[in-house]
Coordinates of C-alpha atoms in Angstrom, one line a residue:
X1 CA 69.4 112.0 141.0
X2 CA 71.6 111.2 137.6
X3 CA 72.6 114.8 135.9
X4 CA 72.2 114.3 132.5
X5 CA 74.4 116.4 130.1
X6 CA 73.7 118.0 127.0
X7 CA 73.4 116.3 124.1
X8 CA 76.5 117.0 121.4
X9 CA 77.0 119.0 118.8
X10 CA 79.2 119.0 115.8
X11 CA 82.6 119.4 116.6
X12 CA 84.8 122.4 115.4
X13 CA 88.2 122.8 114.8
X14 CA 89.5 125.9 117.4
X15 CA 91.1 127.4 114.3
X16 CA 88.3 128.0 111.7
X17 CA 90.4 129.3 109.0
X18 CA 88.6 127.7 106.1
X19 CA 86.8 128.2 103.3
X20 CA 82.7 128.1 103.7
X21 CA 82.3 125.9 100.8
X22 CA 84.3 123.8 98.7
X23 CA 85.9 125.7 95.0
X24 CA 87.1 123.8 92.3
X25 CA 90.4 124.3 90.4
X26 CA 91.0 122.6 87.3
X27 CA 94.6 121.6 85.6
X28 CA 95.0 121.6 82.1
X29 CA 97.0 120.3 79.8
X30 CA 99.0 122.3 77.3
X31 CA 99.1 120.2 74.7
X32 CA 96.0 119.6 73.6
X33 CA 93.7 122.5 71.8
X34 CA 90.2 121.5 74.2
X35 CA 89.1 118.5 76.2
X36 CA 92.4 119.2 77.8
X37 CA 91.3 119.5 81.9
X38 CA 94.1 117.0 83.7
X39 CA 92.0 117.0 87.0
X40 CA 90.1 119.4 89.6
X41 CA 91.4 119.9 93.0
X42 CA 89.4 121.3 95.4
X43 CA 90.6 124.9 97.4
X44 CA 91.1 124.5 100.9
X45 CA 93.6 126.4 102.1
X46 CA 92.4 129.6 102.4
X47 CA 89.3 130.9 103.7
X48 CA 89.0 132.4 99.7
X49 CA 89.2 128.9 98.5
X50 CA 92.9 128.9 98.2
X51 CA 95.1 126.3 97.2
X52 CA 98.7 124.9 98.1
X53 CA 100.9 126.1 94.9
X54 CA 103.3 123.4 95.9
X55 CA 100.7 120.8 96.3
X56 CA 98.9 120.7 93.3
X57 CA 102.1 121.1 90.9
X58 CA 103.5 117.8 92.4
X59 CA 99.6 116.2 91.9
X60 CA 100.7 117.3 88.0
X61 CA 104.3 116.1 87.9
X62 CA 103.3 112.8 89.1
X63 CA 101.2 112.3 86.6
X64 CA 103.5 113.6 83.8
X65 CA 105.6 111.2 85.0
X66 CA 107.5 112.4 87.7
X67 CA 108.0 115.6 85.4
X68 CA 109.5 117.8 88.9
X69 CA 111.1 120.5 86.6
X70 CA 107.5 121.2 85.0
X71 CA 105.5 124.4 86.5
X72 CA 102.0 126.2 86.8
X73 CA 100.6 129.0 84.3
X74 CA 98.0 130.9 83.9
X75 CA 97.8 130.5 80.0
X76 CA 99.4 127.5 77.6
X77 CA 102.6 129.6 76.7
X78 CA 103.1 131.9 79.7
X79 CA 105.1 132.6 82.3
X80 CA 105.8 130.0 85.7
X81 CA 104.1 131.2 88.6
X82 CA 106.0 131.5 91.7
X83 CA 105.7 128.8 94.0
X84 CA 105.1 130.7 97.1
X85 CA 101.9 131.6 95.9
X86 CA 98.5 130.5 96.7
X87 CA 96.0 129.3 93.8
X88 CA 93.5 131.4 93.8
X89 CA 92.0 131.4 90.3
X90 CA 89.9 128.7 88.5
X91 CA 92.4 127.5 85.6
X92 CA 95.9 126.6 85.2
X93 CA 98.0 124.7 83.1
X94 CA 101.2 122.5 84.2
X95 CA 103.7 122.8 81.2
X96 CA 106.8 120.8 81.3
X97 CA 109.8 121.9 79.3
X98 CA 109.8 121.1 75.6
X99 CA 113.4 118.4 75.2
X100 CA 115.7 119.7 73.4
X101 CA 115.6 116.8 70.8
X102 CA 112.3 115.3 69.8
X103 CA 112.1 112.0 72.3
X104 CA 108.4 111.2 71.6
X105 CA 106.1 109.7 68.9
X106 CA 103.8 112.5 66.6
X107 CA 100.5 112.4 66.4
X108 CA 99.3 108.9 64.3
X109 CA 96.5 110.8 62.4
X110 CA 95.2 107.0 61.6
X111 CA 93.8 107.1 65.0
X112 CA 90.3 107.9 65.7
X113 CA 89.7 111.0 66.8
X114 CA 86.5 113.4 66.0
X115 CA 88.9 116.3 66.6
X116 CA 92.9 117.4 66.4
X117 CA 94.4 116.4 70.0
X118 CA 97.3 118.5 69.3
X119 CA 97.2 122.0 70.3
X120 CA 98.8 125.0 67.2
X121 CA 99.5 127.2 69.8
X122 CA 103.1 127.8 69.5
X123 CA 105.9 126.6 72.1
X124 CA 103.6 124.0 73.9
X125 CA 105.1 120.5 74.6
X126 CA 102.5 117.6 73.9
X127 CA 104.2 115.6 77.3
X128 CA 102.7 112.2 77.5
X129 CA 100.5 111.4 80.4
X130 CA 100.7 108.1 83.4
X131 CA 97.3 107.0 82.8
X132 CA 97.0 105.0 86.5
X133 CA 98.7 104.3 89.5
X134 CA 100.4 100.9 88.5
X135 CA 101.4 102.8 85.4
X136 CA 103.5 104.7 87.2
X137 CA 107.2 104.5 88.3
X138 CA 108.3 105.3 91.8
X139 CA 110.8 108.0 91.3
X140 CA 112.9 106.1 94.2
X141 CA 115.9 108.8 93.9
X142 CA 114.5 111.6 93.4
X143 CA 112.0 112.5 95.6
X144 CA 110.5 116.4 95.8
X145 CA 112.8 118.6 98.2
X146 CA 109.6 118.4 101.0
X147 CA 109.6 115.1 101.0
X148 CA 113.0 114.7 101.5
X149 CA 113.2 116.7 104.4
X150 CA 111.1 114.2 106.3
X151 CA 112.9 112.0 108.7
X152 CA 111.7 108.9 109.8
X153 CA 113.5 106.2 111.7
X154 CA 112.7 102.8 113.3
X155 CA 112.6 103.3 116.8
X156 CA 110.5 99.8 117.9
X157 CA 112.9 97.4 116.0
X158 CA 110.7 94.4 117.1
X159 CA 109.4 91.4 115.5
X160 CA 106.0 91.7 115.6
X161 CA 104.2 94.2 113.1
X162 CA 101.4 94.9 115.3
X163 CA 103.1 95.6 118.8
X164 CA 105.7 97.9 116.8
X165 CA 103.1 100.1 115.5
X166 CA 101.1 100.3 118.8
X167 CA 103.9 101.1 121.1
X168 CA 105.5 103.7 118.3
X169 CA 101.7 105.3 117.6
X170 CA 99.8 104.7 121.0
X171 CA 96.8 106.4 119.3
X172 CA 95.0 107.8 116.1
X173 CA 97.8 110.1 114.6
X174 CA 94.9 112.2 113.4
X175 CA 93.6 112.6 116.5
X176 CA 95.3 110.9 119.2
X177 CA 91.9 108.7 120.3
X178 CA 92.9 105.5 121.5
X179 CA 89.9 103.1 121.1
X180 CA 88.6 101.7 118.0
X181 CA 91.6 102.1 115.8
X182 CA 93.0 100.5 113.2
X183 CA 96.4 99.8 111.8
X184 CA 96.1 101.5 108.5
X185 CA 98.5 100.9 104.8
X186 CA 99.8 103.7 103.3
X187 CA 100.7 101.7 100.1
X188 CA 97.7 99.8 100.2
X189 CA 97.4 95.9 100.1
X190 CA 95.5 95.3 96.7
X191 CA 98.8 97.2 95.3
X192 CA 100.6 94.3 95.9
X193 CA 101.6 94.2 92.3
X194 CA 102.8 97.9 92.0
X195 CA 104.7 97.4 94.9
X196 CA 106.7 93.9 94.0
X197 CA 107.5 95.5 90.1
X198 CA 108.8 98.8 91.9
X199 CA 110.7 97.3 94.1
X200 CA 109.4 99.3 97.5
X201 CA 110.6 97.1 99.4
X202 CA 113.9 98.9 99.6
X203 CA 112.5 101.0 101.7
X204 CA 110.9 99.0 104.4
X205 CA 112.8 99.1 108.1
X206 CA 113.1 96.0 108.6
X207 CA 114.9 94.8 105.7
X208 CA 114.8 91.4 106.0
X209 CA 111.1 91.4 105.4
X210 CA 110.4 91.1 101.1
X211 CA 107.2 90.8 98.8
X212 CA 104.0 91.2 100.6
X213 CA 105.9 90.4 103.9
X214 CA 106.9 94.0 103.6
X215 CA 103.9 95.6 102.9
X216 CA 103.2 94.7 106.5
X217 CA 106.8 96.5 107.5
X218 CA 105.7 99.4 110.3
X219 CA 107.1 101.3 107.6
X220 CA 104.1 101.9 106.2
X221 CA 101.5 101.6 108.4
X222 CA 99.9 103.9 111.0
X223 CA 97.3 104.0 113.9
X224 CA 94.2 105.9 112.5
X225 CA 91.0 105.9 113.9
X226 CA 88.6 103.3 112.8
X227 CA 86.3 105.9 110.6
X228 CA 88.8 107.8 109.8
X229 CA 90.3 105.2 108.0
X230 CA 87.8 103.7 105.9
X231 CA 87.7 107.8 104.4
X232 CA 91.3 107.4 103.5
X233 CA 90.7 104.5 102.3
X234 CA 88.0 105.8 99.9
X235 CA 90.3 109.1 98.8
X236 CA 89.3 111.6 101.0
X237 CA 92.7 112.6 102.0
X238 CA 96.0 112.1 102.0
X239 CA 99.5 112.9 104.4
X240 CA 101.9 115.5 102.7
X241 CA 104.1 118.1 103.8
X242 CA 103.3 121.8 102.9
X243 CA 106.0 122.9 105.3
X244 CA 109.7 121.9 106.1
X245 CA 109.5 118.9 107.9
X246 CA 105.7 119.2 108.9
X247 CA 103.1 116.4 108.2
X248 CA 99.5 117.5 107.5
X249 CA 96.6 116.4 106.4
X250 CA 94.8 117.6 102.9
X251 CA 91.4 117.0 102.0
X252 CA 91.1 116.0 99.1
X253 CA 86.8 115.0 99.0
X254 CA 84.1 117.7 99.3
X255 CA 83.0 116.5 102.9
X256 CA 82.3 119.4 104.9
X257 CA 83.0 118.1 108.2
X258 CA 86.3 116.4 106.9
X259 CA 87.9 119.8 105.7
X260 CA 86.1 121.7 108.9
X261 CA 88.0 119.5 111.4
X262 CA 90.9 118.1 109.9
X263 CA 92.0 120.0 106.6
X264 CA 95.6 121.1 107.0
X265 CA 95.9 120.2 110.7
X266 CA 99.6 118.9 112.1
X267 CA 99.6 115.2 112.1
X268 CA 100.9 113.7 115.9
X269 CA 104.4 112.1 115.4
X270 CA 104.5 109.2 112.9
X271 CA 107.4 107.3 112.0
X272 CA 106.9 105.9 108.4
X273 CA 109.2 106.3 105.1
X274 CA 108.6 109.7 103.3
X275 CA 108.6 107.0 100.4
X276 CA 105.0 105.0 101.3
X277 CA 103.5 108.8 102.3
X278 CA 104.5 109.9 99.0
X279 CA 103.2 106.3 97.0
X280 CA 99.7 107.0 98.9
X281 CA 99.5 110.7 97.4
X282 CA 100.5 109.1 93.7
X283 CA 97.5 106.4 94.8
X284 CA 95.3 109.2 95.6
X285 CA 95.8 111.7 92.8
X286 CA 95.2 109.1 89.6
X287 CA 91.9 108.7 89.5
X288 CA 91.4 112.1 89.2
X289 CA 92.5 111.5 85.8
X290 CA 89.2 109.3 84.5
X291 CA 87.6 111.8 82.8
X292 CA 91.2 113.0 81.0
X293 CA 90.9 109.4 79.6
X294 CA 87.6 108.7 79.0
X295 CA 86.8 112.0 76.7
X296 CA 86.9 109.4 73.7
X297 CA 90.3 110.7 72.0
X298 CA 93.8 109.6 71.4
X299 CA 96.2 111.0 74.1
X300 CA 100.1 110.5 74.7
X301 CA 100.5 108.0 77.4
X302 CA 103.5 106.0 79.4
X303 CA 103.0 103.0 80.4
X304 CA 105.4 101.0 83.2
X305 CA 106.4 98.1 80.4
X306 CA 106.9 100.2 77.5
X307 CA 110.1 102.2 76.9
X308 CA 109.0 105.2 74.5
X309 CA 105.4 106.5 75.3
X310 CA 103.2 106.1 72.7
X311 CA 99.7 107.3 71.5
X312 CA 96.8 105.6 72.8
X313 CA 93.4 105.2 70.6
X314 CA 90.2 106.5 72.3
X315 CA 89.2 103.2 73.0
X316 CA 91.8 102.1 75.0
X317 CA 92.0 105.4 76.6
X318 CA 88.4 104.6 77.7
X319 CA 89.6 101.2 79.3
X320 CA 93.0 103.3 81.0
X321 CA 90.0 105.7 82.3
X322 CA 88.3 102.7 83.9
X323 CA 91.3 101.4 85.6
X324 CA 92.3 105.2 87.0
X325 CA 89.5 104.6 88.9
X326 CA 89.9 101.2 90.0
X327 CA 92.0 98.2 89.7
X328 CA 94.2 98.5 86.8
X329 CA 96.1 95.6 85.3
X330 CA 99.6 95.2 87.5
X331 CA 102.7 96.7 86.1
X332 CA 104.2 93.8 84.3
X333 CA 100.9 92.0 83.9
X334 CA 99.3 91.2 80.8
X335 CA 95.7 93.0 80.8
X336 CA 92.4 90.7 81.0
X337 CA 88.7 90.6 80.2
X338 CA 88.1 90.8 84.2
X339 CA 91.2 93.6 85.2
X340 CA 89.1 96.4 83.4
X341 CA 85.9 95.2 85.1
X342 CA 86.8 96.3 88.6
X343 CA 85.8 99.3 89.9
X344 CA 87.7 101.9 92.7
X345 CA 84.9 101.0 95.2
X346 CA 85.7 97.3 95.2
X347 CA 89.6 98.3 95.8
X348 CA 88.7 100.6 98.5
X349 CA 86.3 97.3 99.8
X350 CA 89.6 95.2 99.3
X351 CA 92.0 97.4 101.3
X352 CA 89.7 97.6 104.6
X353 CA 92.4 96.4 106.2
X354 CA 92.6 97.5 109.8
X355 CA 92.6 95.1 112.5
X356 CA 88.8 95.9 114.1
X357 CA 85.8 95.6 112.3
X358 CA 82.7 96.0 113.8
X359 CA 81.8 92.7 114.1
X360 CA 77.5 92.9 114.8
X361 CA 77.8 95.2 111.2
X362 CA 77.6 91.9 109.3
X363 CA 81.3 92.0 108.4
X364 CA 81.9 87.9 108.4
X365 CA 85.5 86.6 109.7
X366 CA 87.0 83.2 109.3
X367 CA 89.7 81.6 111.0
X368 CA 92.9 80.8 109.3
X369 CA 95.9 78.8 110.5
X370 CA 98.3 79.5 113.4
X371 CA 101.3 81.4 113.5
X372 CA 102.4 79.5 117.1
X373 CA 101.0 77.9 119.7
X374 CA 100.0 81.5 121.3
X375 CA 98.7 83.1 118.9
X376 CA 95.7 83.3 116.5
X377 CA 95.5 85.5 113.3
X378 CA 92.1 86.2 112.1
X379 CA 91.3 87.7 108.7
X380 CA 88.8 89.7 108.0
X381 CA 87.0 88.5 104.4
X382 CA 87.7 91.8 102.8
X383 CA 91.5 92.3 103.7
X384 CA 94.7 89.9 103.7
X385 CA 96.5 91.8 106.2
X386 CA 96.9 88.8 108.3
X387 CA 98.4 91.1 111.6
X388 CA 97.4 90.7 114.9
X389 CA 96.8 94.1 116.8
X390 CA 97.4 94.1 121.0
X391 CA 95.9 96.9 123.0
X392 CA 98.3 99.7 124.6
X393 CA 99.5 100.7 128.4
X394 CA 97.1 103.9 127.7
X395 CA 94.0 101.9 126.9
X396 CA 92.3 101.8 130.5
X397 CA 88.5 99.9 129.4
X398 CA 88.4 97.8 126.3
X399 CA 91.8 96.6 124.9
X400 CA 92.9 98.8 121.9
X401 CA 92.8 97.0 118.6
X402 CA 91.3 94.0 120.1
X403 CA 91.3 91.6 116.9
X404 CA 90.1 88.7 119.0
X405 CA 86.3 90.1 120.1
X406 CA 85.1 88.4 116.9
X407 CA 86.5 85.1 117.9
X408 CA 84.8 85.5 121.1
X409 CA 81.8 86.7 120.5
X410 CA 78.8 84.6 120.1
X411 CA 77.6 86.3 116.7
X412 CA 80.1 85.2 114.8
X413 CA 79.0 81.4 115.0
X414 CA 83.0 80.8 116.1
X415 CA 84.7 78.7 118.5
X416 CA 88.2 79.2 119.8
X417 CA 90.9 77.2 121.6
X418 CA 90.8 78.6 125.3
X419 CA 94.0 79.2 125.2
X420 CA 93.7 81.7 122.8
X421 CA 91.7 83.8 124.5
X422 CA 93.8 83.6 127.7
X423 CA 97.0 84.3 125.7
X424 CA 95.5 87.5 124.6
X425 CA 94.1 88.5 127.9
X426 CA 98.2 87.6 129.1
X427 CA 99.1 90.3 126.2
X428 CA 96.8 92.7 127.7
X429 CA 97.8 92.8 131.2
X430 CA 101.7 92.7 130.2
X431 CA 101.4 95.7 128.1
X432 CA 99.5 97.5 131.1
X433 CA 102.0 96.7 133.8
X434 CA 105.4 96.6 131.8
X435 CA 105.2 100.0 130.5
X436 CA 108.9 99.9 129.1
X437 CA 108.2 97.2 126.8
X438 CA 110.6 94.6 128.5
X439 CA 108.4 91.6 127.9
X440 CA 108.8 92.1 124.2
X441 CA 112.2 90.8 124.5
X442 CA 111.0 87.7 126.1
X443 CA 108.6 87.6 122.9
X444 CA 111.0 87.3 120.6
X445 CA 113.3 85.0 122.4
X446 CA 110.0 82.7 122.3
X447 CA 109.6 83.5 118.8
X448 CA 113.2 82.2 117.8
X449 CA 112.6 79.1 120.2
X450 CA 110.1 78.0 118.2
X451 CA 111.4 79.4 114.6
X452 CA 113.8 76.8 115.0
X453 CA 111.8 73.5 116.2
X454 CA 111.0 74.3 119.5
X455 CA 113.4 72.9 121.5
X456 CA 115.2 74.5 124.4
X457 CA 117.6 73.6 127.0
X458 CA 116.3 72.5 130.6
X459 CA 118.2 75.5 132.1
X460 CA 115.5 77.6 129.7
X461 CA 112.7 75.9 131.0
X462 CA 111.4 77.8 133.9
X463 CA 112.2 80.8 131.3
X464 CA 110.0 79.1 128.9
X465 CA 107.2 78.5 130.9
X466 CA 107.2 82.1 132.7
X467 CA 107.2 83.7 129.0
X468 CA 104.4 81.8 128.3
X469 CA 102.3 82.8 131.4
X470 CA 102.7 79.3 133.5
X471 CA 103.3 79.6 137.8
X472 CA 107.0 77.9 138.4
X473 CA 108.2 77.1 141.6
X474 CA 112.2 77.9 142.1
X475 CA 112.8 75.4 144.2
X476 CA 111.8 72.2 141.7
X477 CA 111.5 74.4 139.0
X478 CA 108.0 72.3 137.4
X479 CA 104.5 74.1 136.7
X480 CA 101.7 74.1 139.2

């Protein structure tokens, strides 16, 4: 007789020290008399609704433009609070230091405004404000002190994108499942143009790879769980250290079971650049900023092509607003009819870009061209990511990451060359029995071969053909 188990329940973290319900804390700016709330961030990080000091003043300086000197009050003119403390109350205000000499434009009282933007309180600094993400300027030397103390290093120098990640990650670094993953951007893919104008490529491993070529740099990508990445990729958390060292995740959404399981737990090891970690918080924390913008008044604003920060009429402000939230015109792009039209969600659709979909959902695939002989790249219709993903010695049923299912599978309306699906099948089976990696080497060596035309010498023949999965007989040394 089959013993049937119980049916599940919601999971729960083993620690449950969190907050019951989710307890808003808003950011003002000091500036400006009223309308002035930055952002809200939710508390967290202490069952009382806390929230990280040290978190939520670098959410401010990034968007006073990297302003790292600048520091929470209580009031518009009072003192800093010390940054070992939690946030416990319901208002703050991030002031930066006044300059010495005046650096920025007044107020153009020719603007239209229905009330003063500037506040009379004395000794506040009217700072100007990054409106969105590709507004912004990666601070590339001078990153805060917690980021800097994370370490990273290359340790799977190999070719391929996708078998570097796998063999570095094995598994979700969230929470170390293996099946249904997906190779997940930290710098996301429809940032293509943020990333070219601030030159992030610097930071990449391999560092050959430039342009888009190195957003796919291991870098900054990670193995996250197939779910779990589509809610990072819709801003419902982010990667930041709130200890020395230490990677956690912080929730930034109001999703109860998000925060209940995975607010401020210790990510498993990753090895991507501080640099991408910190671009995905910057990505994360501007459109907080919509309503800011959108409160129909002038405000101070910097913008990535302009050298003095100027103020912005309510209308434009309106548009900036729009783009915080979605897909704002490129740094170093001219803006267009269409740019102001897009909205976050389509981004979010846009940037679905790990490797396994689930094909019977209705999510189409097409077949683009070849990167060799032995291998097919399939895209899915809503990324460009263009990386094949090869399952891991730990899977032991379905192959991990297994991009080709939708080439084989009958839904799809596809066909595919046989020797495709062999190949991948080859992939498999190497990874299960070669544990240490070895036939990566060969890989590459096959990858150079035919990099450069293809041609070999007959003593690399039977090496060839092995590589490639073909039976050779010493002795005469031909296939069979």
């Amino acid at each position: 007789m089959v013993e049937l188990r119980p049916a599940h329940t919601v999971s729960q973290h083993p620690d449950p020290a969190i907050p019951s319900r989710s307890r808003g804390i808003r950011f003002r700016h000091p500036g400006y008399k009223d309308q002035n709330i930055l952002f809200t961030l939710l508390g967290h990080d202490s069952p009382e609704g806390g929230l990280h000091h040290e978190t939520a003043r670098l959410a401010c300086a990034i968007v006073a433009g990297n302003r790292w000197d600048g520091y929470l009050s209580i009031s518009p003119t009072g003192p800093r609070i010390e940054a070992t403390e939690l946030l416990l109350g319901s208002d703050y205000y991030f002031i930066v230091p006044s300059p010495s000499q005046g650096t920025f434009p007044s107020y153009d009282p020719s603007a239209p405004s229905t009330h003063p933007p500037v506040s009379s309180l004395p000794s506040t600094y009217t700072y100007p404000i990054v409106p969105c993400f590709r507004e912004w300027r990666f601070p590339h030397a001078s990153l805060p002190t917690l980021w800097n103390k994370l370490s990273t290093e290359d340790t799977n120098p190999v070719r391929s994108t996708s078998d570097a990640v796998i063999i570095r990650d094995g598994s979700c670094r969230m929470t170390e499942h293996v099946e249904e993953c997906d190779i997940a951007h930290l710098c996301p893919k429809s940032e293509g143009d943020w990333f070219r104008f601030n030159e992030m490529d610097q930071h990449v491993f391999q560092k050959r790879r430039t342009g888009d070529a190195a957003m796919n740099d291991p870098s900054n990508l990670l193995l996250l769980r197939a779910d779990l990445h589509r809610s990072f990729d819709k801003l419902q958390f982010v990667f930041i250290p709130k200890a020395d060292g230490v990677l956690s995740t912080h929730v930034l959404g109001e999703s109860r079971e998000l925060w209940t399981l995975y607010h401020n737990t210790i990510l498993h090891k990753v090895g991507v650049a501080p640099e991408f970690l910190f671009a995905r918080f910057a990505w994360a924390v501007f459109p907080l900023l919509a309503g800011f913008l959108q409160r129909r008044r002038p405000r101070l604003l910097m913008l990535a092509t302009e050298e003095v920060p100027r103020w912005v009429d309510s209308n434009e402000c309106v548009e900036l607003g729009k783009s915080s939230n979605g897909r704002s015109r490129g740094a170093g792009q001219k803006k267009d009819a269409s740019s102001s039209k897009r909205t976050r969600s389509e981004a979010e659709t846009e940037d679905m870009d790990g490797l396994q979909k689930d094909v019977t959902g209705g999510s189409k695939r097409r077949k683009t061209e070849t990167r060799s002989p032995r291998r097919e790249v399939i895209h899915d219709s809503r990324s460009d990511d263009g990386l094949t993903a090869y399952p891991t010695r730990r899977s032991t049923s379905a192959p991990l990451l297994e991009a080709s299912s939708s080439t084989v599978t009958s839904t799809t309306n596809q066909t595919v060359d046989f020797t495709t699906v062999v190949d991948q099948r080859l992939q498999f089976e190497r990874a299960r029995s070669d544990p240490k990696g070895r036939w990566l080497k060969e890989r590459q060596w096959l990858d150079d071969i035919i990099d450069n035309g293809g041609a070999i010498d007959a003593a690399d023949i039977p090496r060839y053909l092995s590589v490639t999965g073909k039976d050779v007989i010493p002795s005469i040394g031909f296939e069979v």
